[in-house]
Structures are given as C-alpha cells and as structure tokens.
C-alpha cells in the first residue's frame, strides 16, 4: 500500500492497529471507513490474532461470597491489571474454560445452560440444550467432570466439550464416560461413549490446553495427559517426562507454550519448564530451570497459570505473580484486598485477547 500526502502507509497503520487492545481497536472503528472494515477483514484478523497469541494473560474470578456475582480481574504483563465484566450475559455465571480469547461459562442458577463469549467484544452465544440426558446425570455434584473449550482462530470456529462419568441415582459411577461435543459450525451437540478410569483434581480440570486440534487434561497423580482429538472424537493418553512421573515430592501443571504442550514441574527449590517438541513421538525438552529460593515461603501454595517464552504467571491464595524469565525477577501483579472464600488459583485461567465473532 502506498502512502498518501502527509499520512503513513496503510500497511504501517495496520501493523500499529494490530497491537491495540481489542476494546481500543473497536473504539477506533469510527475514525474512518478503512478502520471500520478491519475487524471483518480476514488478513487483519489473522494478523491481529497472531500478534495477540504472544501476549498470554491471567483471568481470575474474585468474589466476596458464593452468593454474589464475581468480578473478573485480568493481569496483563504489558498493560497491568484491569477489571472485566460479564454483565452482558445477564446471568450469574462461572467461567469453566478459556481458549484463544473466548470463555466458556456455565449458569449458576440454571444447571445445564452454557455460554461462549468474547469478554473484550462482549459478543456471546447461548449454546442450545442437548436432547440427551442432562448434565445432572454426570458425576459428581451434577456437573460434568471435564469442561473444555477449543477455539480455532484461523477457521473461526469453536467446540465445547462436556465429559463425565454417568451414574444412576443412588449408585456409584459405572465407568461409562459420556462425552458431549458442541460444534459452532453446525450449532449442534454430538455424543460418544467410552470407558475410562481416569481421575482429575480440581486444578487439573481448570488447566485444559488446546493444541494440535485436541483438548488436553493432566490426570490426578500426574500419571499422564488425557487428550481428546476434536476432529475424530478419539481419546489418547500422552506420556509425561520421566522426571515428572518418578520424582517424589513434585507437583506438575499443564500449560501451553508457543502452540506446544508444556508441563511446569514444581519442587521445594526449583521450577522446571518442559515443552513437547514432537507431538507425535511425545518427545519432551527441558526449556528452563528456575530457582524458587526467593519465594520459598510461597512454594507450597503457588500454581502456574499461563506463560510465554518471556514470562510465567502464577497464582497463590491471594496473589498473582509474574516471573520474568530473561531478568529472572519476580513481581506481584495483583493481590486480593479483602478475604476471599476461595484461593485465586482455584478460579484462575490462562487468557489472551482475540478477534472472534461468537454469534
């Protein structure tokens, strides 16, 4: 594109706009016709989302009590801390999963009602109820054991997964693992049944990772990673690094790093960052080894939430911390002012902004 008298070339302007926060970008649409059309231009949307993937953030639900609506705190390494609202859903909801700028939320008062929304653009889709047995047949507590959201930015489509062990009223789960998958293109649910004996901690359920067209969860006891291929509805078990499996006294957490599966291993003195370099052959590589000496008192209650090659976000009971990998400096990004009924890591999700039209 050529420059006009006194103006920057359009390509330079587009590169600048691609680095704006989504809210600022949508406000800038009123400046001129070119800027107004950008949010629907395929080239710009792809460019914007490619830039945004390099800036991983943390989204935390904070509430003074379970009965009150929670507020969403967004910790951004570049822009600091801001507050988001899901009031446009006009419902009291809980964030169940996050992927590429979208959130999957479940209604608290109305079981079985799910939304997928973009909190930055305030667009959302109310998912249709499935004709199958309601989620209340799942175990435990009337909710799906696993909730996953997979968002393909290049195809502008998403999938929601609800999976859990079915049980008849008054009986224990019979090993039947029911999986419901919602497809945004067809606006329909599909169902398939398998037999699993996997168990998951509360933290494992929150840290679901979408890479290579599959959703991934770390099983309880750090035995292996359970993945679901959304293209063919097939479950797969993925091995972990031997050191993670066999080293006693360690905790492991599943994250994403530059489009790859990543495991962060935490011991009393060290934080080790592993990345899967070859997805098919399941080859892991040790990326970094970080001393935890300067935050020794926090180690038992610290949980990594999201990361890039430049920094790692971690949550404690009342704080969100960021570790800068190049300078090896720790910094507090956010702290709860009042007492919270739940620790921050319990409701923390990896997050990044994106342009995605949900409706």
mmCIF file of C-alpha atoms in Angstrom:
data_model
loop_
_atom_site.group_PDB
_atom_site.id
_atom_site.type_symbol
_atom_site.label_atom_id
_atom_site.label_comp_id
_atom_site.label_asym_id
_atom_site.label_seq_id
_atom_site.Cartn_x
_atom_site.Cartn_y
_atom_site.Cartn_z
ATOM 1 C CA UNK A 1 0.000 0.000 0.000
ATOM 2 C CA UNK A 2 1.267 3.450 -0.843
ATOM 3 C CA UNK A 3 1.480 6.427 1.474
ATOM 4 C CA UNK A 4 -0.663 9.450 0.845
ATOM 5 C CA UNK A 5 0.462 13.053 1.306
ATOM 6 C CA UNK A 6 1.152 13.615 4.985
ATOM 7 C CA UNK A 7 -0.014 10.143 6.028
ATOM 8 C CA UNK A 8 1.654 6.864 6.930
ATOM 9 C CA UNK A 9 1.275 3.933 4.533
ATOM 10 C CA UNK A 10 -1.823 1.839 5.209
ATOM 11 C CA UNK A 11 0.330 -1.211 5.962
ATOM 12 C CA UNK A 12 2.142 0.674 8.738
ATOM 13 C CA UNK A 13 -1.175 1.812 10.204
ATOM 14 C CA UNK A 14 -2.484 -1.760 10.107
ATOM 15 C CA UNK A 15 0.611 -3.006 11.936
ATOM 16 C CA UNK A 16 0.051 -0.374 14.639
ATOM 17 C CA UNK A 17 -3.655 -1.160 14.986
ATOM 18 C CA UNK A 18 -2.895 -4.881 15.248
ATOM 19 C CA UNK A 19 -1.141 -4.150 18.549
ATOM 20 C CA UNK A 20 -4.002 -2.274 20.180
ATOM 21 C CA UNK A 21 -6.183 -3.842 22.883
ATOM 22 C CA UNK A 22 -9.446 -5.146 21.402
ATOM 23 C CA UNK A 23 -11.521 -2.513 23.200
ATOM 24 C CA UNK A 24 -9.365 0.321 21.827
ATOM 25 C CA UNK A 25 -9.458 -1.220 18.357
ATOM 26 C CA UNK A 26 -13.255 -1.322 18.281
ATOM 27 C CA UNK A 27 -13.464 2.261 19.529
ATOM 28 C CA UNK A 28 -11.109 3.284 16.696
ATOM 29 C CA UNK A 29 -13.519 1.882 14.098
ATOM 30 C CA UNK A 30 -15.330 5.220 13.968
ATOM 31 C CA UNK A 31 -12.244 7.090 12.697
ATOM 32 C CA UNK A 32 -12.574 6.180 9.011
ATOM 33 C CA UNK A 33 -14.007 3.606 6.596
ATOM 34 C CA UNK A 34 -10.731 1.636 6.416
ATOM 35 C CA UNK A 35 -10.537 1.204 10.165
ATOM 36 C CA UNK A 36 -14.234 0.361 10.368
ATOM 37 C CA UNK A 37 -13.798 -2.592 7.991
ATOM 38 C CA UNK A 38 -10.696 -4.000 9.694
ATOM 39 C CA UNK A 39 -12.482 -6.194 12.264
ATOM 40 C CA UNK A 40 -14.068 -8.185 9.436
ATOM 41 C CA UNK A 41 -11.041 -8.216 7.114
ATOM 42 C CA UNK A 42 -9.503 -11.722 7.009
ATOM 43 C CA UNK A 43 -5.932 -10.506 6.596
ATOM 44 C CA UNK A 44 -6.178 -8.104 9.546
ATOM 45 C CA UNK A 45 -7.990 -10.594 11.790
ATOM 46 C CA UNK A 46 -5.284 -13.185 11.152
ATOM 47 C CA UNK A 47 -2.531 -10.615 11.778
ATOM 48 C CA UNK A 48 -4.182 -9.369 14.977
ATOM 49 C CA UNK A 49 -4.648 -12.875 16.383
ATOM 50 C CA UNK A 50 -1.061 -13.847 15.545
ATOM 51 C CA UNK A 51 0.231 -10.837 17.483
ATOM 52 C CA UNK A 52 -2.163 -11.477 20.387
ATOM 53 C CA UNK A 53 -1.046 -15.080 20.881
ATOM 54 C CA UNK A 54 2.349 -13.806 22.025
ATOM 55 C CA UNK A 55 0.793 -11.985 24.997
ATOM 56 C CA UNK A 56 -0.628 -14.530 27.426
ATOM 57 C CA UNK A 57 -2.509 -13.189 30.437
ATOM 58 C CA UNK A 58 -4.301 -14.449 33.538
ATOM 59 C CA UNK A 59 -8.019 -14.122 34.191
ATOM 60 C CA UNK A 60 -9.156 -14.547 37.803
ATOM 61 C CA UNK A 61 -12.682 -14.676 39.221
ATOM 62 C CA UNK A 62 -12.881 -12.805 42.527
ATOM 63 C CA UNK A 63 -15.941 -12.842 44.787
ATOM 64 C CA UNK A 64 -16.574 -11.861 48.408
ATOM 65 C CA UNK A 65 -19.097 -14.694 48.787
ATOM 66 C CA UNK A 66 -20.508 -17.549 46.665
ATOM 67 C CA UNK A 67 -23.916 -15.821 46.533
ATOM 68 C CA UNK A 68 -22.631 -12.626 44.925
ATOM 69 C CA UNK A 69 -21.628 -12.043 41.320
ATOM 70 C CA UNK A 70 -17.893 -12.375 40.884
ATOM 71 C CA UNK A 71 -15.684 -9.825 39.196
ATOM 72 C CA UNK A 72 -13.082 -10.732 36.589
ATOM 73 C CA UNK A 73 -9.545 -9.485 37.102
ATOM 74 C CA UNK A 74 -7.231 -9.558 34.083
ATOM 75 C CA UNK A 75 -3.473 -9.448 34.730
ATOM 76 C CA UNK A 76 -1.532 -8.399 31.639
ATOM 77 C CA UNK A 77 2.259 -8.288 31.614
ATOM 78 C CA UNK A 78 2.208 -5.347 29.168
ATOM 79 C CA UNK A 79 -0.732 -3.269 30.409
ATOM 80 C CA UNK A 80 -1.060 -4.164 34.090
ATOM 81 C CA UNK A 81 -4.301 -5.110 35.846
ATOM 82 C CA UNK A 82 -7.813 -4.317 34.646
ATOM 83 C CA UNK A 83 -11.325 -5.463 35.502
ATOM 84 C CA UNK A 84 -13.684 -7.147 33.050
ATOM 85 C CA UNK A 85 -17.387 -7.720 33.313
ATOM 86 C CA UNK A 86 -19.667 -10.450 32.016
ATOM 87 C CA UNK A 87 -22.822 -8.456 32.796
ATOM 88 C CA UNK A 88 -23.785 -8.584 29.106
ATOM 89 C CA UNK A 89 -24.698 -12.265 29.661
ATOM 90 C CA UNK A 90 -27.432 -11.113 32.093
ATOM 91 C CA UNK A 91 -26.876 -14.228 34.188
ATOM 92 C CA UNK A 92 -24.777 -15.261 37.192
ATOM 93 C CA UNK A 93 -22.115 -17.472 35.670
ATOM 94 C CA UNK A 94 -18.909 -19.313 36.431
ATOM 95 C CA UNK A 95 -16.009 -19.395 33.971
ATOM 96 C CA UNK A 96 -15.368 -23.057 33.165
ATOM 97 C CA UNK A 97 -12.772 -22.829 30.373
ATOM 98 C CA UNK A 98 -10.737 -20.327 28.360
ATOM 99 C CA UNK A 99 -9.203 -20.597 24.904
ATOM 100 C CA UNK A 100 -7.806 -18.032 22.452
ATOM 101 C CA UNK A 101 -9.815 -15.090 23.766
ATOM 102 C CA UNK A 102 -13.100 -16.953 24.310
ATOM 103 C CA UNK A 103 -14.611 -18.064 27.611
ATOM 104 C CA UNK A 104 -16.990 -20.944 28.247
ATOM 105 C CA UNK A 105 -19.297 -20.057 31.142
ATOM 106 C CA UNK A 106 -21.937 -22.103 32.920
ATOM 107 C CA UNK A 107 -25.034 -20.612 34.503
ATOM 108 C CA UNK A 108 -25.028 -20.945 38.287
ATOM 109 C CA UNK A 109 -28.807 -20.754 38.876
ATOM 110 C CA UNK A 110 -29.770 -22.737 35.763
ATOM 111 C CA UNK A 111 -27.851 -26.016 35.533
ATOM 112 C CA UNK A 112 -27.032 -27.181 32.018
ATOM 113 C CA UNK A 113 -27.002 -23.674 30.488
ATOM 114 C CA UNK A 114 -23.710 -22.720 28.842
ATOM 115 C CA UNK A 115 -22.417 -19.603 27.089
ATOM 116 C CA UNK A 116 -19.376 -18.969 24.923
ATOM 117 C CA UNK A 117 -18.356 -15.324 24.900
ATOM 118 C CA UNK A 118 -15.616 -12.897 23.978
ATOM 119 C CA UNK A 119 -15.366 -10.618 27.045
ATOM 120 C CA UNK A 120 -13.452 -7.972 25.095
ATOM 121 C CA UNK A 121 -16.025 -7.514 22.323
ATOM 122 C CA UNK A 122 -18.954 -8.518 24.628
ATOM 123 C CA UNK A 123 -20.301 -10.883 21.980
ATOM 124 C CA UNK A 124 -21.667 -14.235 23.066
ATOM 125 C CA UNK A 125 -23.573 -17.318 22.017
ATOM 126 C CA UNK A 126 -26.049 -19.175 24.204
ATOM 127 C CA UNK A 127 -25.475 -22.860 23.484
ATOM 128 C CA UNK A 128 -28.564 -24.933 22.715
ATOM 129 C CA UNK A 129 -29.552 -27.512 25.286
ATOM 130 C CA UNK A 130 -28.711 -31.063 24.350
ATOM 131 C CA UNK A 131 -31.545 -33.532 23.750
ATOM 132 C CA UNK A 132 -29.526 -36.145 25.585
ATOM 133 C CA UNK A 133 -29.729 -36.767 29.305
ATOM 134 C CA UNK A 134 -28.969 -33.565 31.208
ATOM 135 C CA UNK A 135 -25.556 -32.911 32.680
ATOM 136 C CA UNK A 136 -27.049 -33.575 36.107
ATOM 137 C CA UNK A 137 -26.627 -37.277 35.346
ATOM 138 C CA UNK A 138 -22.876 -36.757 35.359
ATOM 139 C CA UNK A 139 -20.755 -37.291 38.440
ATOM 140 C CA UNK A 140 -20.011 -35.568 40.764
ATOM 141 C CA UNK A 141 -22.305 -32.803 42.021
ATOM 142 C CA UNK A 142 -24.495 -32.635 38.957
ATOM 143 C CA UNK A 143 -21.806 -31.167 36.690
ATOM 144 C CA UNK A 144 -19.533 -32.531 34.014
ATOM 145 C CA UNK A 145 -16.199 -33.777 35.340
ATOM 146 C CA UNK A 146 -14.396 -32.109 32.419
ATOM 147 C CA UNK A 147 -15.350 -28.923 30.593
ATOM 148 C CA UNK A 148 -13.190 -27.924 27.649
ATOM 149 C CA UNK A 149 -13.192 -25.171 25.034
ATOM 150 C CA UNK A 150 -11.273 -25.442 21.789
ATOM 151 C CA UNK A 151 -11.125 -22.321 19.619
ATOM 152 C CA UNK A 152 -9.626 -22.472 16.130
ATOM 153 C CA UNK A 153 -8.861 -18.845 15.275
ATOM 154 C CA UNK A 154 -7.885 -19.444 11.658
ATOM 155 C CA UNK A 155 -11.135 -21.314 10.924
ATOM 156 C CA UNK A 156 -13.166 -19.022 13.235
ATOM 157 C CA UNK A 157 -14.905 -21.986 14.861
ATOM 158 C CA UNK A 158 -15.052 -23.459 18.359
ATOM 159 C CA UNK A 159 -16.001 -26.641 20.185
ATOM 160 C CA UNK A 160 -17.243 -27.117 23.729
ATOM 161 C CA UNK A 161 -16.714 -30.456 25.455
ATOM 162 C CA UNK A 162 -18.659 -31.756 28.458
ATOM 163 C CA UNK A 163 -17.488 -35.129 29.728
ATOM 164 C CA UNK A 164 -18.196 -37.112 32.844
ATOM 165 C CA UNK A 165 -18.966 -40.433 34.443
ATOM 166 C CA UNK A 166 -22.602 -41.408 34.265
ATOM 167 C CA UNK A 167 -24.246 -42.825 37.353
ATOM 168 C CA UNK A 168 -27.741 -43.979 38.121
ATOM 169 C CA UNK A 169 -29.310 -42.224 41.106
ATOM 170 C CA UNK A 170 -28.106 -43.843 44.317
ATOM 171 C CA UNK A 171 -25.309 -45.787 42.626
ATOM 172 C CA UNK A 172 -21.609 -45.256 42.045
ATOM 173 C CA UNK A 173 -20.304 -44.397 38.563
ATOM 174 C CA UNK A 174 -20.249 -47.479 36.355
ATOM 175 C CA UNK A 175 -17.176 -46.473 34.316
ATOM 176 C CA UNK A 176 -19.216 -45.181 31.389
ATOM 177 C CA UNK A 177 -17.568 -41.948 30.271
ATOM 178 C CA UNK A 178 -20.064 -39.811 28.362
ATOM 179 C CA UNK A 179 -18.715 -37.051 26.138
ATOM 180 C CA UNK A 180 -20.803 -34.313 24.532
ATOM 181 C CA UNK A 181 -19.165 -32.090 21.896
ATOM 182 C CA UNK A 182 -20.725 -28.861 20.640
ATOM 183 C CA UNK A 183 -19.766 -27.662 17.146
ATOM 184 C CA UNK A 184 -20.165 -23.940 16.448
ATOM 185 C CA UNK A 185 -20.473 -24.534 12.692
ATOM 186 C CA UNK A 186 -23.465 -26.877 12.969
ATOM 187 C CA UNK A 187 -24.798 -25.366 16.222
ATOM 188 C CA UNK A 188 -25.410 -28.924 17.408
ATOM 189 C CA UNK A 189 -24.141 -31.376 20.006
ATOM 190 C CA UNK A 190 -22.793 -34.812 19.244
ATOM 191 C CA UNK A 191 -22.325 -37.631 21.721
ATOM 192 C CA UNK A 192 -19.994 -40.582 22.082
ATOM 193 C CA UNK A 193 -19.396 -43.030 24.933
ATOM 194 C CA UNK A 194 -16.190 -44.702 26.116
ATOM 195 C CA UNK A 195 -14.944 -46.468 29.221
ATOM 196 C CA UNK A 196 -12.352 -44.580 31.273
ATOM 197 C CA UNK A 197 -10.926 -44.896 34.771
ATOM 198 C CA UNK A 198 -9.212 -41.503 34.900
ATOM 199 C CA UNK A 199 -9.397 -39.150 37.880
ATOM 200 C CA UNK A 200 -8.789 -35.412 37.973
ATOM 201 C CA UNK A 201 -8.090 -32.869 40.709
ATOM 202 C CA UNK A 202 -9.897 -29.528 40.707
ATOM 203 C CA UNK A 203 -6.763 -27.820 39.418
ATOM 204 C CA UNK A 204 -6.338 -30.413 36.642
ATOM 205 C CA UNK A 205 -9.863 -29.701 35.416
ATOM 206 C CA UNK A 206 -9.212 -25.961 35.157
ATOM 207 C CA UNK A 207 -5.949 -26.317 33.239
ATOM 208 C CA UNK A 208 -7.228 -27.630 29.919
ATOM 209 C CA UNK A 209 -4.951 -26.948 26.947
ATOM 210 C CA UNK A 210 -5.998 -26.765 23.284
ATOM 211 C CA UNK A 211 -3.200 -27.532 20.812
ATOM 212 C CA UNK A 212 -2.963 -29.649 17.635
ATOM 213 C CA UNK A 213 -6.753 -29.714 17.322
ATOM 214 C CA UNK A 214 -7.087 -31.567 20.640
ATOM 215 C CA UNK A 215 -8.013 -30.750 24.223
ATOM 216 C CA UNK A 216 -5.656 -31.961 26.976
ATOM 217 C CA UNK A 217 -6.056 -32.570 30.698
ATOM 218 C CA UNK A 218 -3.483 -33.732 33.243
ATOM 219 C CA UNK A 219 -4.757 -36.701 35.245
ATOM 220 C CA UNK A 220 -4.622 -36.966 39.024
ATOM 221 C CA UNK A 221 -1.277 -38.120 40.362
ATOM 222 C CA UNK A 222 0.453 -36.786 37.207
ATOM 223 C CA UNK A 223 0.238 -40.223 35.604
ATOM 224 C CA UNK A 224 -0.269 -38.991 32.050
ATOM 225 C CA UNK A 225 -2.092 -36.443 29.889
ATOM 226 C CA UNK A 226 -5.536 -37.361 28.581
ATOM 227 C CA UNK A 227 -6.312 -35.762 25.212
ATOM 228 C CA UNK A 228 -9.410 -35.631 23.035
ATOM 229 C CA UNK A 229 -8.977 -35.203 19.267
ATOM 230 C CA UNK A 230 -11.890 -32.974 18.236
ATOM 231 C CA UNK A 231 -11.605 -34.000 14.600
ATOM 232 C CA UNK A 232 -12.309 -37.699 15.170
ATOM 233 C CA UNK A 233 -13.606 -37.896 18.789
ATOM 234 C CA UNK A 234 -10.799 -40.184 19.951
ATOM 235 C CA UNK A 235 -9.256 -40.196 23.433
ATOM 236 C CA UNK A 236 -5.479 -40.604 23.723
ATOM 237 C CA UNK A 237 -3.073 -40.980 26.622
ATOM 238 C CA UNK A 238 0.144 -38.949 26.341
ATOM 239 C CA UNK A 239 3.196 -39.696 28.452
ATOM 240 C CA UNK A 240 4.941 -37.143 30.661
ATOM 241 C CA UNK A 241 8.707 -36.643 31.113
ATOM 242 C CA UNK A 242 10.104 -39.459 33.247
ATOM 243 C CA UNK A 243 11.422 -36.979 35.795
ATOM 244 C CA UNK A 244 7.918 -35.581 36.320
ATOM 245 C CA UNK A 245 6.387 -39.023 36.816
ATOM 246 C CA UNK A 246 9.008 -40.617 39.035
ATOM 247 C CA UNK A 247 10.404 -37.718 41.073
ATOM 248 C CA UNK A 248 8.749 -37.807 44.519
ATOM 249 C CA UNK A 249 7.531 -34.603 46.143
ATOM 250 C CA UNK A 250 6.911 -32.789 42.851
ATOM 251 C CA UNK A 251 3.799 -31.095 41.510
ATOM 252 C CA UNK A 252 3.083 -30.768 37.805
ATOM 253 C CA UNK A 253 0.832 -28.354 35.939
ATOM 254 C CA UNK A 254 -0.261 -28.459 32.308
ATOM 255 C CA UNK A 255 0.084 -25.273 30.248
ATOM 256 C CA UNK A 256 0.641 -24.156 26.657
ATOM 257 C CA UNK A 257 3.848 -22.636 25.289
ATOM 258 C CA UNK A 258 4.019 -21.263 21.750
ATOM 259 C CA UNK A 259 1.436 -23.723 20.470
ATOM 260 C CA UNK A 260 3.052 -26.699 22.234
ATOM 261 C CA UNK A 261 2.084 -28.726 25.278
ATOM 262 C CA UNK A 262 4.072 -27.668 28.303
ATOM 263 C CA UNK A 263 4.415 -29.018 31.827
ATOM 264 C CA UNK A 264 5.711 -26.917 34.701
ATOM 265 C CA UNK A 265 7.228 -29.065 37.440
ATOM 266 C CA UNK A 266 7.475 -27.550 40.918
ATOM 267 C CA UNK A 267 9.564 -28.925 43.760
ATOM 268 C CA UNK A 268 10.600 -27.353 47.034
ATOM 269 C CA UNK A 269 13.515 -25.478 45.482
ATOM 270 C CA UNK A 270 13.042 -25.474 41.685
ATOM 271 C CA UNK A 271 10.537 -24.763 38.925
ATOM 272 C CA UNK A 272 11.273 -26.660 35.711
ATOM 273 C CA UNK A 273 9.577 -25.805 32.426
ATOM 274 C CA UNK A 274 9.139 -28.654 29.943
ATOM 275 C CA UNK A 275 7.812 -28.363 26.371
ATOM 276 C CA UNK A 276 6.769 -31.112 23.977
ATOM 277 C CA UNK A 277 8.873 -30.654 20.854
ATOM 278 C CA UNK A 278 7.413 -33.568 18.870
ATOM 279 C CA UNK A 279 3.723 -34.192 19.421
ATOM 280 C CA UNK A 280 3.508 -37.495 17.567
ATOM 281 C CA UNK A 281 6.554 -39.149 19.157
ATOM 282 C CA UNK A 282 5.867 -37.440 22.532
ATOM 283 C CA UNK A 283 9.374 -36.016 22.926
ATOM 284 C CA UNK A 284 9.838 -33.552 25.790
ATOM 285 C CA UNK A 285 12.565 -30.923 26.178
ATOM 286 C CA UNK A 286 13.614 -29.074 29.341
ATOM 287 C CA UNK A 287 13.244 -25.360 28.498
ATOM 288 C CA UNK A 288 14.216 -23.665 31.757
ATOM 289 C CA UNK A 289 15.158 -24.299 35.388
ATOM 290 C CA UNK A 290 14.157 -21.577 37.850
ATOM 291 C CA UNK A 291 15.272 -21.269 41.470
ATOM 292 C CA UNK A 292 12.403 -20.702 43.929
ATOM 293 C CA UNK A 293 14.674 -19.606 46.752
ATOM 294 C CA UNK A 294 13.426 -16.012 46.882
ATOM 295 C CA UNK A 295 9.768 -17.080 47.194
ATOM 296 C CA UNK A 296 10.451 -20.160 49.322
ATOM 297 C CA UNK A 297 7.605 -19.433 51.752
ATOM 298 C CA UNK A 298 5.046 -19.342 48.925
ATOM 299 C CA UNK A 299 6.083 -22.551 47.137
ATOM 300 C CA UNK A 300 3.554 -24.950 48.738
ATOM 301 C CA UNK A 301 0.648 -22.783 47.560
ATOM 302 C CA UNK A 302 1.862 -21.479 44.207
ATOM 303 C CA UNK A 303 0.332 -22.586 40.904
ATOM 304 C CA UNK A 304 1.499 -21.657 37.363
ATOM 305 C CA UNK A 305 -1.408 -20.471 35.202
ATOM 306 C CA UNK A 306 -0.052 -19.181 31.877
ATOM 307 C CA UNK A 307 3.266 -18.463 30.195
ATOM 308 C CA UNK A 308 5.222 -17.236 27.200
ATOM 309 C CA UNK A 309 8.937 -17.502 26.487
ATOM 310 C CA UNK A 310 9.388 -14.177 28.286
ATOM 311 C CA UNK A 311 7.385 -14.684 31.484
ATOM 312 C CA UNK A 312 5.302 -17.047 33.647
ATOM 313 C CA UNK A 313 2.138 -16.090 35.540
ATOM 314 C CA UNK A 314 1.499 -17.874 38.847
ATOM 315 C CA UNK A 315 -1.321 -17.638 41.398
ATOM 316 C CA UNK A 316 -1.273 -18.119 45.151
ATOM 317 C CA UNK A 317 -4.128 -17.943 47.651
ATOM 318 C CA UNK A 318 -4.339 -14.139 47.435
ATOM 319 C CA UNK A 319 -1.808 -13.024 44.820
ATOM 320 C CA UNK A 320 -0.984 -13.170 41.138
ATOM 321 C CA UNK A 321 2.758 -13.162 40.497
ATOM 322 C CA UNK A 322 4.760 -12.840 37.296
ATOM 323 C CA UNK A 323 8.252 -14.225 36.781
ATOM 324 C CA UNK A 324 10.323 -12.534 34.068
ATOM 325 C CA UNK A 325 12.443 -15.295 32.528
ATOM 326 C CA UNK A 326 15.143 -13.069 30.997
ATOM 327 C CA UNK A 327 15.812 -10.831 34.004
ATOM 328 C CA UNK A 328 14.862 -13.596 36.486
ATOM 329 C CA UNK A 329 12.822 -11.107 38.504
ATOM 330 C CA UNK A 330 9.632 -11.867 40.468
ATOM 331 C CA UNK A 331 6.860 -9.278 40.693
ATOM 332 C CA UNK A 332 3.439 -9.101 42.319
ATOM 333 C CA UNK A 333 0.787 -8.181 39.723
ATOM 334 C CA UNK A 334 -2.351 -8.367 41.843
ATOM 335 C CA UNK A 335 -3.392 -9.011 45.432
ATOM 336 C CA UNK A 336 -6.845 -9.575 46.926
ATOM 337 C CA UNK A 337 -7.715 -6.727 49.282
ATOM 338 C CA UNK A 338 -10.468 -8.477 51.220
ATOM 339 C CA UNK A 339 -10.761 -12.051 52.406
ATOM 340 C CA UNK A 340 -11.821 -14.395 49.616
ATOM 341 C CA UNK A 341 -13.736 -17.645 50.215
ATOM 342 C CA UNK A 342 -11.605 -19.445 47.621
ATOM 343 C CA UNK A 343 -7.914 -19.201 46.666
ATOM 344 C CA UNK A 344 -7.155 -17.299 43.460
ATOM 345 C CA UNK A 345 -5.601 -20.338 41.798
ATOM 346 C CA UNK A 346 -8.943 -22.132 42.146
ATOM 347 C CA UNK A 347 -10.567 -19.773 39.627
ATOM 348 C CA UNK A 348 -7.594 -18.642 37.518
ATOM 349 C CA UNK A 349 -7.422 -19.257 33.759
ATOM 350 C CA UNK A 350 -4.902 -18.553 31.025
ATOM 351 C CA UNK A 351 -6.273 -15.868 28.708
ATOM 352 C CA UNK A 352 -5.369 -13.859 25.624
ATOM 353 C CA UNK A 353 -7.294 -11.390 23.514
ATOM 354 C CA UNK A 354 -8.525 -12.157 20.018
ATOM 355 C CA UNK A 355 -10.934 -11.077 17.318
ATOM 356 C CA UNK A 356 -13.550 -13.811 17.154
ATOM 357 C CA UNK A 357 -17.214 -13.333 16.336
ATOM 358 C CA UNK A 358 -19.199 -15.649 18.623
ATOM 359 C CA UNK A 359 -22.675 -15.004 17.261
#
